[in-house]
């Protein structure tokens, strides 16, 4: 994975690429192309290039506004797809085997540190921090994907689904992620709690 220190105001392509199959399946290819094309995402971007986070935010916002009835389902499916991509292409198989063999209380901080080390790929210019658990708590300040948005409830279903997929596959199968605070709902930062003790 390239060093992200030189990247300014960009975010990983899975923030767009995983939305496409999710939306095709849930809302239909025509609806997806009608949403993506005016924002410059038809054809889809290259999977190896970072994307301007403002363009990603515009796409995510347009999806919420134009498809309120199934936006959450699409974001969750896209987050799961992003997690699956990370597992398939970004975390070595040997490391995954080791994490799965460890007790959850040992595996969780290792995975948390790895996520923090590469958080720029899905947090852009936002600031990601974490607290060990359980529950593990990730805090994302100035989340660029919802910057300027206003909502009565948390909006970051994509991020929550990414966290949940990774922890459920590598730490504990009952791991569940919930966004308990969101910048869009007036909080100082987006807060995600991951727990497996239920």
PDB file of C-alpha atoms in Angstrom:
ATOM      1  CA  UNK A   1       0.000   0.000   0.000  1.00  0.00           C
ATOM      2  CA  UNK A   2       1.460   3.396  -0.925  1.00  0.00           C
ATOM      3  CA  UNK A   3       2.413   5.945   1.689  1.00  0.00           C
ATOM      4  CA  UNK A   4      -0.497   8.345   2.012  1.00  0.00           C
ATOM      5  CA  UNK A   5       1.447  11.210   3.548  1.00  0.00           C
ATOM      6  CA  UNK A   6       1.662  13.059   0.211  1.00  0.00           C
ATOM      7  CA  UNK A   7      -2.015  12.628  -0.669  1.00  0.00           C
ATOM      8  CA  UNK A   8      -4.178  15.677  -0.059  1.00  0.00           C
ATOM      9  CA  UNK A   9      -7.998  15.641  -0.015  1.00  0.00           C
ATOM     10  CA  UNK A  10      -8.247  12.196  -1.568  1.00  0.00           C
ATOM     11  CA  UNK A  11      -9.864   8.948  -0.517  1.00  0.00           C
ATOM     12  CA  UNK A  12      -9.659   5.336  -1.657  1.00  0.00           C
ATOM     13  CA  UNK A  13     -11.585   4.213  -4.750  1.00  0.00           C
ATOM     14  CA  UNK A  14     -13.656   1.638  -2.868  1.00  0.00           C
ATOM     15  CA  UNK A  15     -15.724   4.533  -1.539  1.00  0.00           C
ATOM     16  CA  UNK A  16     -17.134   4.623  -5.085  1.00  0.00           C
ATOM     17  CA  UNK A  17     -16.364   1.263  -6.657  1.00  0.00           C
ATOM     18  CA  UNK A  18     -18.193  -0.814  -4.044  1.00  0.00           C
ATOM     19  CA  UNK A  19     -21.286   1.368  -4.320  1.00  0.00           C
ATOM     20  CA  UNK A  20     -21.708   0.319  -7.951  1.00  0.00           C
ATOM     21  CA  UNK A  21     -22.468  -3.416  -7.524  1.00  0.00           C
ATOM     22  CA  UNK A  22     -24.483  -2.697  -4.382  1.00  0.00           C
ATOM     23  CA  UNK A  23     -26.632  -0.169  -6.191  1.00  0.00           C
ATOM     24  CA  UNK A  24     -26.930  -2.334  -9.312  1.00  0.00           C
ATOM     25  CA  UNK A  25     -28.279  -5.162  -7.149  1.00  0.00           C
ATOM     26  CA  UNK A  26     -30.587  -3.099  -4.936  1.00  0.00           C
ATOM     27  CA  UNK A  27     -31.780  -0.219  -7.142  1.00  0.00           C
ATOM     28  CA  UNK A  28     -30.851  -1.377 -10.637  1.00  0.00           C
ATOM     29  CA  UNK A  29     -28.128  -0.542 -13.124  1.00  0.00           C
ATOM     30  CA  UNK A  30     -30.167   2.224 -14.735  1.00  0.00           C
ATOM     31  CA  UNK A  31     -30.656   4.011 -11.420  1.00  0.00           C
ATOM     32  CA  UNK A  32     -26.988   3.677 -10.625  1.00  0.00           C
ATOM     33  CA  UNK A  33     -25.846   5.085 -13.966  1.00  0.00           C
ATOM     34  CA  UNK A  34     -28.331   7.964 -13.679  1.00  0.00           C
ATOM     35  CA  UNK A  35     -26.819   8.809 -10.291  1.00  0.00           C
ATOM     36  CA  UNK A  36     -23.164   8.240 -11.166  1.00  0.00           C
ATOM     37  CA  UNK A  37     -22.949   9.820 -14.640  1.00  0.00           C
ATOM     38  CA  UNK A  38     -23.728  13.475 -13.762  1.00  0.00           C
ATOM     39  CA  UNK A  39     -21.057  13.305 -11.057  1.00  0.00           C
ATOM     40  CA  UNK A  40     -18.374  11.967 -13.394  1.00  0.00           C
ATOM     41  CA  UNK A  41     -18.397   8.343 -12.230  1.00  0.00           C
ATOM     42  CA  UNK A  42     -19.626   6.669 -15.416  1.00  0.00           C
ATOM     43  CA  UNK A  43     -17.451   4.963 -16.463  1.00  0.00           C
ATOM     44  CA  UNK A  44     -16.214   3.935 -13.037  1.00  0.00           C
ATOM     45  CA  UNK A  45     -12.832   5.224 -11.844  1.00  0.00           C
ATOM     46  CA  UNK A  46      -9.617   3.226 -11.912  1.00  0.00           C
ATOM     47  CA  UNK A  47      -9.327   0.852  -8.953  1.00  0.00           C
ATOM     48  CA  UNK A  48      -5.707   1.851  -8.348  1.00  0.00           C
ATOM     49  CA  UNK A  49      -6.136   5.623  -8.039  1.00  0.00           C
ATOM     50  CA  UNK A  50      -7.209   7.732  -5.098  1.00  0.00           C
ATOM     51  CA  UNK A  51     -10.257   9.955  -5.706  1.00  0.00           C
ATOM     52  CA  UNK A  52     -11.015  13.552  -4.765  1.00  0.00           C
ATOM     53  CA  UNK A  53     -12.925  13.229  -1.507  1.00  0.00           C
ATOM     54  CA  UNK A  54     -15.243  16.134  -2.427  1.00  0.00           C
ATOM     55  CA  UNK A  55     -16.442  14.167  -5.457  1.00  0.00           C
ATOM     56  CA  UNK A  56     -17.017  11.097  -3.283  1.00  0.00           C
ATOM     57  CA  UNK A  57     -18.949  13.195  -0.765  1.00  0.00           C
ATOM     58  CA  UNK A  58     -21.107  14.562  -3.583  1.00  0.00           C
ATOM     59  CA  UNK A  59     -21.893  11.024  -4.757  1.00  0.00           C
ATOM     60  CA  UNK A  60     -22.734   9.750  -1.273  1.00  0.00           C
ATOM     61  CA  UNK A  61     -24.901  12.799  -0.610  1.00  0.00           C
ATOM     62  CA  UNK A  62     -26.723  12.418  -3.920  1.00  0.00           C
ATOM     63  CA  UNK A  63     -27.409   8.766  -3.141  1.00  0.00           C
ATOM     64  CA  UNK A  64     -28.936   9.688   0.219  1.00  0.00           C
ATOM     65  CA  UNK A  65     -31.107  12.408  -1.320  1.00  0.00           C
ATOM     66  CA  UNK A  66     -32.232  10.597  -4.472  1.00  0.00           C
ATOM     67  CA  UNK A  67     -32.715   7.130  -2.972  1.00  0.00           C
ATOM     68  CA  UNK A  68     -33.696   7.668   0.674  1.00  0.00           C
ATOM     69  CA  UNK A  69     -35.726   4.463   0.733  1.00  0.00           C
ATOM     70  CA  UNK A  70     -32.735   2.187   0.169  1.00  0.00           C
ATOM     71  CA  UNK A  71     -29.616   4.329   0.666  1.00  0.00           C
ATOM     72  CA  UNK A  72     -28.784   2.677   3.990  1.00  0.00           C
ATOM     73  CA  UNK A  73     -29.017  -0.817   2.495  1.00  0.00           C
ATOM     74  CA  UNK A  74     -26.778   0.233  -0.395  1.00  0.00           C
ATOM     75  CA  UNK A  75     -24.177   1.807   1.904  1.00  0.00           C
ATOM     76  CA  UNK A  76     -24.113  -1.285   4.137  1.00  0.00           C
ATOM     77  CA  UNK A  77     -23.640  -3.600   1.150  1.00  0.00           C
ATOM     78  CA  UNK A  78     -20.897  -1.316  -0.203  1.00  0.00           C
ATOM     79  CA  UNK A  79     -19.164  -1.280   3.184  1.00  0.00           C
ATOM     80  CA  UNK A  80     -19.265  -5.061   3.327  1.00  0.00           C
ATOM     81  CA  UNK A  81     -17.821  -5.165  -0.187  1.00  0.00           C
ATOM     82  CA  UNK A  82     -15.060  -2.785   0.853  1.00  0.00           C
ATOM     83  CA  UNK A  83     -14.239  -4.994   3.829  1.00  0.00           C
ATOM     84  CA  UNK A  84     -14.142  -8.042   1.566  1.00  0.00           C
ATOM     85  CA  UNK A  85     -11.817  -6.198  -0.832  1.00  0.00           C
ATOM     86  CA  UNK A  86      -9.462  -5.312   2.027  1.00  0.00           C
ATOM     87  CA  UNK A  87      -9.447  -8.940   3.169  1.00  0.00           C
ATOM     88  CA  UNK A  88      -8.770 -10.201  -0.350  1.00  0.00           C
ATOM     89  CA  UNK A  89      -6.122  -7.658  -1.371  1.00  0.00           C
ATOM     90  CA  UNK A  90      -4.696  -5.707   1.561  1.00  0.00           C
ATOM     91  CA  UNK A  91      -4.226  -8.019   4.560  1.00  0.00           C
ATOM     92  CA  UNK A  92      -1.834 -10.944   4.004  1.00  0.00           C
ATOM     93  CA  UNK A  93      -3.404 -14.381   4.345  1.00  0.00           C
ATOM     94  CA  UNK A  94      -0.897 -15.378   7.043  1.00  0.00           C
ATOM     95  CA  UNK A  95      -1.824 -12.331   9.127  1.00  0.00           C
ATOM     96  CA  UNK A  96      -5.521 -13.154   8.782  1.00  0.00           C
ATOM     97  CA  UNK A  97      -4.910 -16.738   9.898  1.00  0.00           C
ATOM     98  CA  UNK A  98      -2.982 -15.507  12.928  1.00  0.00           C
ATOM     99  CA  UNK A  99      -5.643 -12.969  13.923  1.00  0.00           C
ATOM    100  CA  UNK A 100      -8.405 -15.576  13.701  1.00  0.00           C
ATOM    101  CA  UNK A 101      -6.406 -17.941  15.922  1.00  0.00           C
ATOM    102  CA  UNK A 102      -5.886 -15.340  18.647  1.00  0.00           C
ATOM    103  CA  UNK A 103      -8.373 -14.551  21.420  1.00  0.00           C
ATOM    104  CA  UNK A 104     -10.555 -11.572  20.502  1.00  0.00           C
ATOM    105  CA  UNK A 105      -9.049  -9.423  23.273  1.00  0.00           C
ATOM    106  CA  UNK A 106      -5.605  -9.921  21.666  1.00  0.00           C
ATOM    107  CA  UNK A 107      -6.628  -9.774  17.996  1.00  0.00           C
ATOM    108  CA  UNK A 108      -8.730  -6.615  18.367  1.00  0.00           C
ATOM    109  CA  UNK A 109      -5.893  -4.208  19.264  1.00  0.00           C
ATOM    110  CA  UNK A 110      -3.713  -5.622  16.480  1.00  0.00           C
ATOM    111  CA  UNK A 111      -6.438  -5.080  13.887  1.00  0.00           C
ATOM    112  CA  UNK A 112      -7.212  -1.660  15.354  1.00  0.00           C
ATOM    113  CA  UNK A 113      -3.599  -0.549  14.910  1.00  0.00           C
ATOM    114  CA  UNK A 114      -3.585  -1.791  11.314  1.00  0.00           C
ATOM    115  CA  UNK A 115      -6.779   0.128  10.556  1.00  0.00           C
ATOM    116  CA  UNK A 116      -5.335   3.302  12.075  1.00  0.00           C
ATOM    117  CA  UNK A 117      -2.149   2.903  10.010  1.00  0.00           C
ATOM    118  CA  UNK A 118      -4.159   2.832   6.774  1.00  0.00           C
ATOM    119  CA  UNK A 119      -7.172   4.887   7.819  1.00  0.00           C
ATOM    120  CA  UNK A 120      -6.355   7.650   5.337  1.00  0.00           C
ATOM    121  CA  UNK A 121      -7.523   5.346   2.535  1.00  0.00           C
ATOM    122  CA  UNK A 122     -11.141   5.446   3.721  1.00  0.00           C
ATOM    123  CA  UNK A 123     -11.149   8.547   5.917  1.00  0.00           C
ATOM    124  CA  UNK A 124      -9.493  10.994   3.542  1.00  0.00           C
ATOM    125  CA  UNK A 125      -8.537  14.198   5.340  1.00  0.00           C
ATOM    126  CA  UNK A 126     -10.607  13.225   8.369  1.00  0.00           C
ATOM    127  CA  UNK A 127      -8.750  12.281  11.546  1.00  0.00           C
ATOM    128  CA  UNK A 128      -9.192   8.702  12.776  1.00  0.00           C
ATOM    129  CA  UNK A 129      -8.371   7.670  16.327  1.00  0.00           C
ATOM    130  CA  UNK A 130      -9.273   4.637  18.401  1.00  0.00           C
ATOM    131  CA  UNK A 131      -9.694   3.342  21.930  1.00  0.00           C
ATOM    132  CA  UNK A 132      -9.150  -0.289  22.836  1.00  0.00           C
ATOM    133  CA  UNK A 133     -12.090  -2.261  24.139  1.00  0.00           C
ATOM    134  CA  UNK A 134     -14.302  -4.056  24.102  1.00  0.00           C
ATOM    135  CA  UNK A 135     -15.996  -2.150  22.801  1.00  0.00           C
ATOM    136  CA  UNK A 136     -13.369  -0.872  20.406  1.00  0.00           C
ATOM    137  CA  UNK A 137     -14.215   2.751  19.651  1.00  0.00           C
ATOM    138  CA  UNK A 138     -13.127   4.514  16.475  1.00  0.00           C
ATOM    139  CA  UNK A 139     -13.556   8.276  16.329  1.00  0.00           C
ATOM    140  CA  UNK A 140     -13.511  10.024  12.954  1.00  0.00           C
ATOM    141  CA  UNK A 141     -13.250  13.796  13.213  1.00  0.00           C
ATOM    142  CA  UNK A 142     -14.098  16.032  10.253  1.00  0.00           C
ATOM    143  CA  UNK A 143     -15.405  13.101   8.211  1.00  0.00           C
ATOM    144  CA  UNK A 144     -15.109  14.353   4.604  1.00  0.00           C
ATOM    145  CA  UNK A 145     -17.830  12.074   3.227  1.00  0.00           C
ATOM    146  CA  UNK A 146     -20.528  13.808   5.290  1.00  0.00           C
ATOM    147  CA  UNK A 147     -18.892  17.221   5.669  1.00  0.00           C
ATOM    148  CA  UNK A 148     -21.626  19.872   5.594  1.00  0.00           C
ATOM    149  CA  UNK A 149     -24.468  17.339   5.877  1.00  0.00           C
ATOM    150  CA  UNK A 150     -27.235  17.635   8.454  1.00  0.00           C
ATOM    151  CA  UNK A 151     -29.397  14.744   9.627  1.00  0.00           C
ATOM    152  CA  UNK A 152     -31.415  13.694  12.683  1.00  0.00           C
ATOM    153  CA  UNK A 153     -29.545  10.372  12.944  1.00  0.00           C
ATOM    154  CA  UNK A 154     -26.099   8.978  12.058  1.00  0.00           C
ATOM    155  CA  UNK A 155     -25.352   8.679   8.329  1.00  0.00           C
ATOM    156  CA  UNK A 156     -22.065   6.772   8.132  1.00  0.00           C
ATOM    157  CA  UNK A 157     -23.406   3.319   7.305  1.00  0.00           C
ATOM    158  CA  UNK A 158     -20.572   2.646   4.855  1.00  0.00           C
ATOM    159  CA  UNK A 159     -17.854   3.209   7.464  1.00  0.00           C
ATOM    160  CA  UNK A 160     -19.720   1.173  10.086  1.00  0.00           C
ATOM    161  CA  UNK A 161     -20.125  -1.741   7.671  1.00  0.00           C
ATOM    162  CA  UNK A 162     -16.403  -1.705   6.795  1.00  0.00           C
ATOM    163  CA  UNK A 163     -15.471  -1.881  10.482  1.00  0.00           C
ATOM    164  CA  UNK A 164     -18.015  -4.606  11.177  1.00  0.00           C
ATOM    165  CA  UNK A 165     -16.891  -6.785   8.268  1.00  0.00           C
ATOM    166  CA  UNK A 166     -13.227  -6.635   9.266  1.00  0.00           C
ATOM    167  CA  UNK A 167     -13.843  -7.325  12.950  1.00  0.00           C
ATOM    168  CA  UNK A 168     -16.381 -10.080  12.261  1.00  0.00           C
ATOM    169  CA  UNK A 169     -13.988 -11.869   9.909  1.00  0.00           C
ATOM    170  CA  UNK A 170     -10.779 -11.390  11.894  1.00  0.00           C
ATOM    171  CA  UNK A 171     -11.628 -10.866  15.576  1.00  0.00           C
ATOM    172  CA  UNK A 172     -14.969 -12.468  16.471  1.00  0.00           C
ATOM    173  CA  UNK A 173     -17.880 -13.654  14.303  1.00  0.00           C
ATOM    174  CA  UNK A 174     -20.370 -11.833  16.540  1.00  0.00           C
ATOM    175  CA  UNK A 175     -18.640  -8.463  16.158  1.00  0.00           C
ATOM    176  CA  UNK A 176     -21.153  -5.705  15.485  1.00  0.00           C
ATOM    177  CA  UNK A 177     -20.385  -2.076  14.631  1.00  0.00           C
ATOM    178  CA  UNK A 178     -22.709   0.801  15.426  1.00  0.00           C
ATOM    179  CA  UNK A 179     -22.285   4.503  14.792  1.00  0.00           C
ATOM    180  CA  UNK A 180     -23.274   6.063  18.104  1.00  0.00           C
ATOM    181  CA  UNK A 181     -22.531   9.697  17.195  1.00  0.00           C
ATOM    182  CA  UNK A 182     -22.247  11.502  13.864  1.00  0.00           C
ATOM    183  CA  UNK A 183     -20.984  14.893  12.721  1.00  0.00           C
ATOM    184  CA  UNK A 184     -24.061  15.190  10.507  1.00  0.00           C
ATOM    185  CA  UNK A 185     -26.277  14.865  13.577  1.00  0.00           C
ATOM    186  CA  UNK A 186     -24.397  17.589  15.444  1.00  0.00           C
ATOM    187  CA  UNK A 187     -21.693  15.575  17.217  1.00  0.00           C
ATOM    188  CA  UNK A 188     -18.095  16.755  17.364  1.00  0.00           C
ATOM    189  CA  UNK A 189     -16.996  13.558  15.602  1.00  0.00           C
ATOM    190  CA  UNK A 190     -18.371  10.347  14.136  1.00  0.00           C
ATOM    191  CA  UNK A 191     -18.043   7.584  16.721  1.00  0.00           C
ATOM    192  CA  UNK A 192     -18.180   3.869  15.938  1.00  0.00           C
ATOM    193  CA  UNK A 193     -18.374   1.178  18.608  1.00  0.00           C
ATOM    194  CA  UNK A 194     -17.442  -2.409  17.764  1.00  0.00           C
ATOM    195  CA  UNK A 195     -18.441  -5.068  20.275  1.00  0.00           C
ATOM    196  CA  UNK A 196     -18.706  -8.851  20.206  1.00  0.00           C
ATOM    197  CA  UNK A 197     -19.924  -9.564  23.759  1.00  0.00           C
ATOM    198  CA  UNK A 198     -23.589 -10.136  22.939  1.00  0.00           C
TER     199      UNK A 198
END
